[in-house]
């Protein structure tokens, strides 16, 4: 795995209630695995080359934070709470980016936006995204699976203002990414990249 990049932060969206799943997917576990998805996903971002990780919490925030706190070897992981998480993923993205902006002089050059319900996406995907997409303020790249755009997405600092302008409700960065056309980094040989909505999909 690559050496961590000090000015690249993994932004993990883990605020949803997982109503279709039967509970917050941040706390879910793949069959036979003892590690919650929020822990696994944070490690994927760190092992893939992010210098630190910010986890956006919402539903069951206290439990999610406790699970992260009990995980060993992850002092670079912090959390921020999104009070409007029930309105959709766009609110979580907005809360996360605003928290990064508030870092001032230590604001990262790139935020690698990842979703907690992609358990088959490993560190190799993050590493390839950063290697091919770059780690500059102008970076705009996203993982693709058999040509289909997915996550994670590398958002350079220069794009944050435009993303924040459209991050409302469940919109997220979708509208901006359609217009800006990020570089697609094919990762279909590494993962499927499909989000999990039902418990049966993890077996």
Tab-separated table of C-alpha atoms in Angstrom, residues 32-192:
chain	number	residue	atom	x	y	z
A	32	UNK	CA	-18.266	-14.139	9.006
A	33	UNK	CA	-16.643	-10.762	9.708
A	34	UNK	CA	-16.283	-9.305	13.199
A	35	UNK	CA	-15.555	-5.760	12.020
A	36	UNK	CA	-18.353	-3.228	11.449
A	37	UNK	CA	-18.512	-1.639	8.013
A	38	UNK	CA	-17.677	1.799	9.399
A	39	UNK	CA	-14.406	0.447	10.801
A	40	UNK	CA	-13.633	-1.539	7.681
A	41	UNK	CA	-14.310	1.455	5.420
A	42	UNK	CA	-12.168	3.791	7.517
A	43	UNK	CA	-9.289	1.315	7.319
A	44	UNK	CA	-9.745	1.013	3.553
A	45	UNK	CA	-9.301	4.781	3.201
A	46	UNK	CA	-6.243	4.863	5.464
A	47	UNK	CA	-4.613	1.827	3.867
A	48	UNK	CA	-5.356	3.232	0.416
A	49	UNK	CA	-3.306	6.357	1.051
A	50	UNK	CA	-5.417	8.877	2.972
A	51	UNK	CA	-3.536	10.644	5.746
A	52	UNK	CA	-6.623	10.746	7.956
A	53	UNK	CA	-10.351	9.993	7.863
A	54	UNK	CA	-13.389	12.035	8.866
A	55	UNK	CA	-16.522	9.957	9.448
A	56	UNK	CA	-19.866	11.762	9.128
A	57	UNK	CA	-22.335	10.274	11.613
A	58	UNK	CA	-26.082	10.645	12.035
A	59	UNK	CA	-28.333	7.730	12.986
A	60	UNK	CA	-27.073	5.948	16.107
A	61	UNK	CA	-24.131	8.358	16.197
A	62	UNK	CA	-23.159	7.393	19.731
A	63	UNK	CA	-22.949	3.698	18.884
A	64	UNK	CA	-20.982	4.392	15.699
A	65	UNK	CA	-18.509	6.541	17.603
A	66	UNK	CA	-18.082	3.862	20.266
A	67	UNK	CA	-17.389	1.207	17.635
A	68	UNK	CA	-14.760	3.440	16.059
A	69	UNK	CA	-13.290	4.252	19.458
A	70	UNK	CA	-12.863	0.576	20.282
A	71	UNK	CA	-11.121	-0.172	16.965
A	72	UNK	CA	-7.374	-0.468	17.339
A	73	UNK	CA	-4.731	1.238	15.259
A	74	UNK	CA	-6.819	4.126	13.927
A	75	UNK	CA	-5.830	7.331	15.769
A	76	UNK	CA	-6.202	9.247	12.488
A	77	UNK	CA	-9.985	8.772	12.457
A	78	UNK	CA	-12.313	11.533	13.690
A	79	UNK	CA	-16.075	12.030	13.496
A	80	UNK	CA	-18.465	14.879	12.839
A	81	UNK	CA	-22.209	14.775	13.423
A	82	UNK	CA	-24.702	15.811	10.728
A	83	UNK	CA	-27.825	17.118	12.433
A	84	UNK	CA	-29.838	17.022	9.195
A	85	UNK	CA	-28.827	13.510	8.152
A	86	UNK	CA	-32.449	12.385	7.758
A	87	UNK	CA	-32.854	14.718	4.766
A	88	UNK	CA	-30.433	12.693	2.638
A	89	UNK	CA	-26.842	11.968	1.727
A	90	UNK	CA	-26.289	15.471	0.365
A	91	UNK	CA	-26.601	16.813	3.897
A	92	UNK	CA	-23.898	14.433	5.120
A	93	UNK	CA	-21.573	15.442	2.294
A	94	UNK	CA	-22.169	19.089	3.058
A	95	UNK	CA	-21.505	18.598	6.789
A	96	UNK	CA	-18.296	16.707	6.070
A	97	UNK	CA	-16.902	19.239	3.605
A	98	UNK	CA	-17.799	22.153	5.877
A	99	UNK	CA	-15.953	20.445	8.717
A	100	UNK	CA	-12.879	20.084	6.492
A	101	UNK	CA	-13.079	23.727	5.396
A	102	UNK	CA	-13.103	24.744	9.068
A	103	UNK	CA	-9.619	23.273	9.521
A	104	UNK	CA	-8.158	26.497	8.178
A	105	UNK	CA	-4.472	26.213	7.376
A	106	UNK	CA	-4.589	22.430	7.618
A	107	UNK	CA	-7.495	21.984	5.200
A	108	UNK	CA	-6.712	18.989	2.952
A	109	UNK	CA	-5.975	19.375	-0.747
A	110	UNK	CA	-8.215	16.430	-1.617
A	111	UNK	CA	-11.197	14.752	0.029
A	112	UNK	CA	-11.767	11.128	-0.956
A	113	UNK	CA	-15.526	10.707	-0.546
A	114	UNK	CA	-16.540	7.138	0.228
A	115	UNK	CA	-19.763	5.396	1.280
A	116	UNK	CA	-20.025	3.018	4.212
A	117	UNK	CA	-22.176	0.452	2.373
A	118	UNK	CA	-19.598	-0.674	-0.205
A	119	UNK	CA	-18.027	-3.579	1.696
A	120	UNK	CA	-16.320	-5.122	-1.334
A	121	UNK	CA	-14.361	-1.945	-2.149
A	122	UNK	CA	-10.860	-2.352	-0.759
A	123	UNK	CA	-7.780	-0.230	-0.228
A	124	UNK	CA	-6.506	-1.119	-3.719
A	125	UNK	CA	-9.360	0.900	-5.222
A	126	UNK	CA	-8.484	3.982	-3.168
A	127	UNK	CA	-4.801	3.606	-3.998
A	128	UNK	CA	-5.497	3.375	-7.738
A	129	UNK	CA	-7.876	6.340	-7.610
A	130	UNK	CA	-5.220	8.526	-5.978
A	131	UNK	CA	-2.406	7.236	-8.185
A	132	UNK	CA	-4.275	7.878	-11.424
A	133	UNK	CA	-6.514	10.753	-10.379
A	134	UNK	CA	-3.862	12.735	-8.529
A	135	UNK	CA	-3.712	14.557	-5.206
A	136	UNK	CA	-3.815	18.177	-6.364
A	137	UNK	CA	-6.389	20.862	-5.507
A	138	UNK	CA	-7.663	20.515	-9.085
A	139	UNK	CA	-8.165	16.736	-8.807
A	140	UNK	CA	-11.572	15.424	-9.839
A	141	UNK	CA	-11.720	11.661	-10.308
A	142	UNK	CA	-13.982	8.776	-9.408
A	143	UNK	CA	-13.785	5.033	-9.387
A	144	UNK	CA	-15.675	3.213	-12.123
A	145	UNK	CA	-16.744	-0.410	-12.275
A	146	UNK	CA	-17.039	-1.878	-15.783
A	147	UNK	CA	-17.431	1.695	-17.016
A	148	UNK	CA	-20.135	2.659	-14.499
A	149	UNK	CA	-19.174	5.618	-12.248
A	150	UNK	CA	-19.198	4.850	-8.528
A	151	UNK	CA	-17.338	5.549	-5.294
A	152	UNK	CA	-14.949	6.598	-3.944
A	153	UNK	CA	-14.671	10.051	-5.521
A	154	UNK	CA	-11.555	12.226	-5.210
A	155	UNK	CA	-12.622	15.861	-4.830
A	156	UNK	CA	-9.827	18.414	-5.033
A	157	UNK	CA	-10.245	21.526	-2.915
A	158	UNK	CA	-10.936	23.694	-5.990
A	159	UNK	CA	-14.246	21.849	-6.529
A	160	UNK	CA	-15.629	22.046	-3.007
A	161	UNK	CA	-17.441	25.366	-3.372
A	162	UNK	CA	-19.383	24.158	-6.397
A	163	UNK	CA	-20.179	20.834	-4.714
A	164	UNK	CA	-21.374	22.599	-1.569
A	165	UNK	CA	-23.630	24.792	-3.688
A	166	UNK	CA	-25.622	21.749	-4.787
A	167	UNK	CA	-25.318	19.473	-1.756
A	168	UNK	CA	-28.851	19.582	-0.399
A	169	UNK	CA	-31.214	16.811	0.651
A	170	UNK	CA	-30.340	13.633	-1.213
A	171	UNK	CA	-28.638	15.373	-4.156
A	172	UNK	CA	-25.035	15.079	-3.003
A	173	UNK	CA	-22.439	15.916	-5.668
A	174	UNK	CA	-24.402	14.218	-8.449
A	175	UNK	CA	-25.357	17.351	-10.387
A	176	UNK	CA	-21.902	18.875	-10.231
A	177	UNK	CA	-20.175	15.668	-11.240
A	178	UNK	CA	-22.433	15.279	-14.274
A	179	UNK	CA	-21.478	18.765	-15.382
A	180	UNK	CA	-17.776	18.663	-14.484
A	181	UNK	CA	-17.137	15.139	-15.850
A	182	UNK	CA	-14.488	13.737	-13.520
A	183	UNK	CA	-11.816	11.394	-14.803
A	184	UNK	CA	-13.007	7.801	-14.476
A	185	UNK	CA	-10.542	5.350	-12.968
A	186	UNK	CA	-11.541	1.810	-13.910
A	187	UNK	CA	-11.531	-0.499	-10.873
A	188	UNK	CA	-13.822	-3.274	-12.055
A	189	UNK	CA	-10.979	-5.763	-11.773
A	190	UNK	CA	-10.679	-4.954	-8.072
A	191	UNK	CA	-14.285	-4.727	-6.848
A	192	UNK	CA	-17.915	-4.692	-7.874
